[in-house]
Coordinates of C-alpha atoms and ligand atoms in Angstrom, one line a residue:
M1 CA 0.0 0.0 0.0
N2 CA 1.3 3.4 -1.0
A3 CA 1.7 6.0 1.8
V4 CA -0.6 8.9 1.5
I5 CA 1.4 12.0 0.7
D6 CA 0.2 15.3 2.2
T7 CA 0.2 17.7 -0.7
K8 CA -1.3 20.6 1.2
P9 CA 0.8 23.8 0.6
M10 CA 3.0 24.8 3.6
Q11 CA 1.2 28.1 4.3
L12 CA 0.2 29.7 7.5
D13 CA -3.4 30.3 8.2
E14 CA -3.5 34.1 7.8
Q15 CA -7.0 34.4 9.2
A16 CA -5.9 32.7 12.4
L17 CA -3.0 35.2 12.6
E18 CA -5.4 38.0 12.3
R19 CA -7.6 36.5 15.0
A20 CA -4.6 36.4 17.3
R21 CA -4.6 40.2 17.2
T22 CA -7.9 40.1 19.1
H23 CA -8.9 38.7 22.6
L24 CA -5.8 40.1 24.2
D25 CA -7.2 39.3 27.6
D26 CA -6.5 35.6 26.9
G27 CA -2.7 36.3 26.9
A28 CA -0.9 33.2 25.6
V29 CA -4.1 31.5 24.4
T30 CA -5.0 32.5 20.9
P31 CA -8.5 32.0 19.4
S32 CA -7.4 28.9 17.4
Y33 CA -6.2 27.1 20.6
G34 CA -9.2 24.7 20.4
P35 CA -12.2 23.8 22.5
W36 CA -10.3 21.7 25.0
R37 CA -8.8 24.4 27.2
E38 CA -11.0 23.6 30.2
E39 CA -10.3 19.8 29.8
V40 CA -6.5 20.5 29.7
I41 CA -6.8 22.7 32.8
K42 CA -8.7 19.9 34.6
L43 CA -6.0 17.4 33.7
L44 CA -3.3 19.8 34.9
N45 CA -5.2 20.5 38.2
D46 CA -5.5 16.7 38.9
A47 CA -1.8 16.4 38.2
L48 CA -1.1 19.3 40.5
A49 CA -3.1 17.6 43.3
T50 CA -1.0 14.4 42.7
E51 CA 2.2 16.3 43.0
L52 CA 1.1 18.1 46.2
V53 CA 0.1 14.8 47.8
C54 CA 3.5 13.3 46.7
I55 CA 5.3 16.2 48.4
L56 CA 3.5 15.6 51.6
R57 CA 4.1 11.8 51.5
Y58 CA 7.8 12.3 50.8
K59 CA 8.2 14.9 53.5
R60 CA 6.5 12.7 56.0
H61 CA 8.8 9.9 55.1
Y62 CA 11.9 12.1 55.1
F63 CA 11.2 13.3 58.7
T64 CA 10.2 9.9 60.1
A65 CA 12.6 7.5 58.4
H66 CA 14.9 5.7 60.8
G67 CA 17.0 2.5 60.8
I68 CA 20.3 1.5 59.4
A69 CA 19.8 2.6 55.8
S70 CA 17.8 5.7 56.8
P71 CA 20.2 8.6 56.1
S72 CA 20.7 7.8 52.4
V73 CA 17.1 6.8 51.9
A74 CA 15.8 9.8 53.7
D75 CA 18.0 12.1 51.6
E76 CA 16.5 10.5 48.5
F77 CA 13.0 11.2 49.9
L78 CA 13.8 14.8 50.4
E79 CA 15.3 15.1 46.9
H80 CA 12.1 13.6 45.5
A81 CA 9.9 16.0 47.6
N82 CA 11.8 19.0 46.2
E83 CA 11.5 17.7 42.6
E84 CA 7.7 17.1 43.1
S85 CA 7.5 20.6 44.3
A86 CA 9.2 21.9 41.1
H87 CA 6.7 19.8 39.1
A88 CA 3.8 21.4 41.0
D89 CA 5.1 24.9 40.3
K90 CA 5.4 24.1 36.6
L91 CA 1.9 22.8 36.4
A92 CA 0.4 25.7 38.3
E93 CA 2.3 28.1 36.1
R94 CA 0.9 26.5 33.0
I95 CA -2.7 26.4 34.4
V96 CA -2.5 30.2 34.9
Q97 CA -1.0 30.7 31.4
L98 CA -4.1 28.8 30.0
G99 CA -6.4 31.2 31.9
G100 CA -7.3 28.6 34.6
E101 CA -7.1 28.6 38.4
P102 CA -4.6 26.4 40.0
D103 CA -6.4 24.4 42.8
F104 CA -4.3 24.2 46.0
N105 CA -7.4 23.6 48.2
P106 CA -6.2 21.0 50.9
D107 CA -9.8 19.8 51.6
S108 CA -10.1 18.0 48.2
L109 CA -6.5 17.2 47.6
T110 CA -6.5 13.5 48.3
K111 CA -9.7 13.0 46.3
R112 CA -8.3 14.7 43.2
S113 CA -4.8 13.1 43.5
H114 CA -4.1 10.0 41.4
A115 CA -1.5 8.8 44.0
D116 CA -2.1 8.2 47.7
Y117 CA -0.7 9.7 50.9
N118 CA 1.1 7.2 53.1
D119 CA 2.3 7.3 56.7
A120 CA 4.0 4.0 57.1
T121 CA 6.7 3.9 59.7
D122 CA 9.0 1.2 58.4
L123 CA 11.5 2.0 55.7
K124 CA 10.6 -0.8 53.3
S125 CA 6.8 0.1 53.4
M126 CA 7.8 3.8 52.7
V127 CA 9.9 2.9 49.7
R128 CA 7.2 0.5 48.4
S129 CA 4.4 3.1 48.7
N130 CA 6.5 5.7 47.0
L131 CA 7.2 3.2 44.2
V132 CA 3.5 2.6 43.8
A133 CA 2.7 6.3 43.7
E134 CA 5.5 7.0 41.1
R135 CA 4.2 4.2 38.9
V136 CA 0.6 5.6 39.1
A137 CA 2.1 9.1 38.3
V138 CA 4.0 7.6 35.3
E139 CA 0.8 6.0 34.0
A140 CA -1.2 9.2 34.4
Y141 CA 1.4 11.4 32.7
R142 CA 1.8 9.0 29.8
Q143 CA -2.0 8.9 29.3
M144 CA -2.2 12.8 29.5
I145 CA 0.6 13.1 26.9
Q146 CA -1.2 10.8 24.5
M147 CA -4.5 12.6 24.9
I148 CA -3.0 16.0 24.4
G149 CA -1.0 15.0 21.4
D150 CA -0.7 18.0 19.1
K151 CA -3.5 19.9 20.8
D152 CA -1.1 21.9 23.0
P153 CA 2.6 21.4 22.4
T154 CA 3.8 23.5 25.3
T155 CA 1.7 21.6 27.9
R156 CA 2.8 18.3 26.3
R157 CA 6.5 19.3 26.6
I158 CA 6.0 20.2 30.3
L159 CA 4.3 16.8 30.9
E160 CA 7.0 15.0 29.0
E161 CA 9.7 16.6 31.2
V162 CA 7.8 15.7 34.4
L163 CA 7.2 12.1 33.1
A164 CA 10.9 11.6 32.5
Q165 CA 11.6 12.6 36.1
E166 CA 8.9 10.4 37.6
E167 CA 10.4 7.4 35.7
E168 CA 13.8 8.3 37.3
H169 CA 12.1 8.4 40.7
A170 CA 10.5 5.0 40.1
D171 CA 13.8 3.5 39.0
E172 CA 15.6 4.8 42.0
L173 CA 13.0 3.5 44.4
L174 CA 13.2 0.1 42.8
D175 CA 16.9 0.1 43.3
M176 CA 16.3 0.8 47.0
L177 CA 13.9 -2.0 47.3
K178 CA 16.5 -4.4 45.9
D179 CA 19.2 -3.3 48.3
Ligands
FE2_1 FE1 6.3 14.8 40.2
FE2_2 FE1 8.1 11.5 41.4

């Protein structure tokens, strides 16, 4: 079967460029953005909730980790907490750019988060629960990236960067479990 060749001329949509001169209140979002802005903002807010829950879980584990391997493991928890915090900032910033409201409401945080909070007291349970949470985050980000596709390249790039770091987190936690 022959591949279908796209013969459309490589020309910009001049009308869309003209429309971009209007609706200045929308800032970075031009009229041709597409009808999915609210859905993208919702996905980003659920991801933000997930990151915030992950920060809390890692902080709890950082401060309560004890035992023979605890100093190095606790340091890793703190590093992850700080990286989740940077993810949360990136997501919140993008929500605002899209004209949305970043939802930091603690009352609904655990309901909106994909990953769970955990207050285990033994090191192995901590590592295991963090690995589960990271794998859930990896799956959620991968699905979001697929759904967004070409609809919003900037949001997709942000999600791809976050996903790569969640995969690193999962990998590091698995190494700890094996030790
Ligand atoms: Fe994260
Ligand atoms: Fe992570």
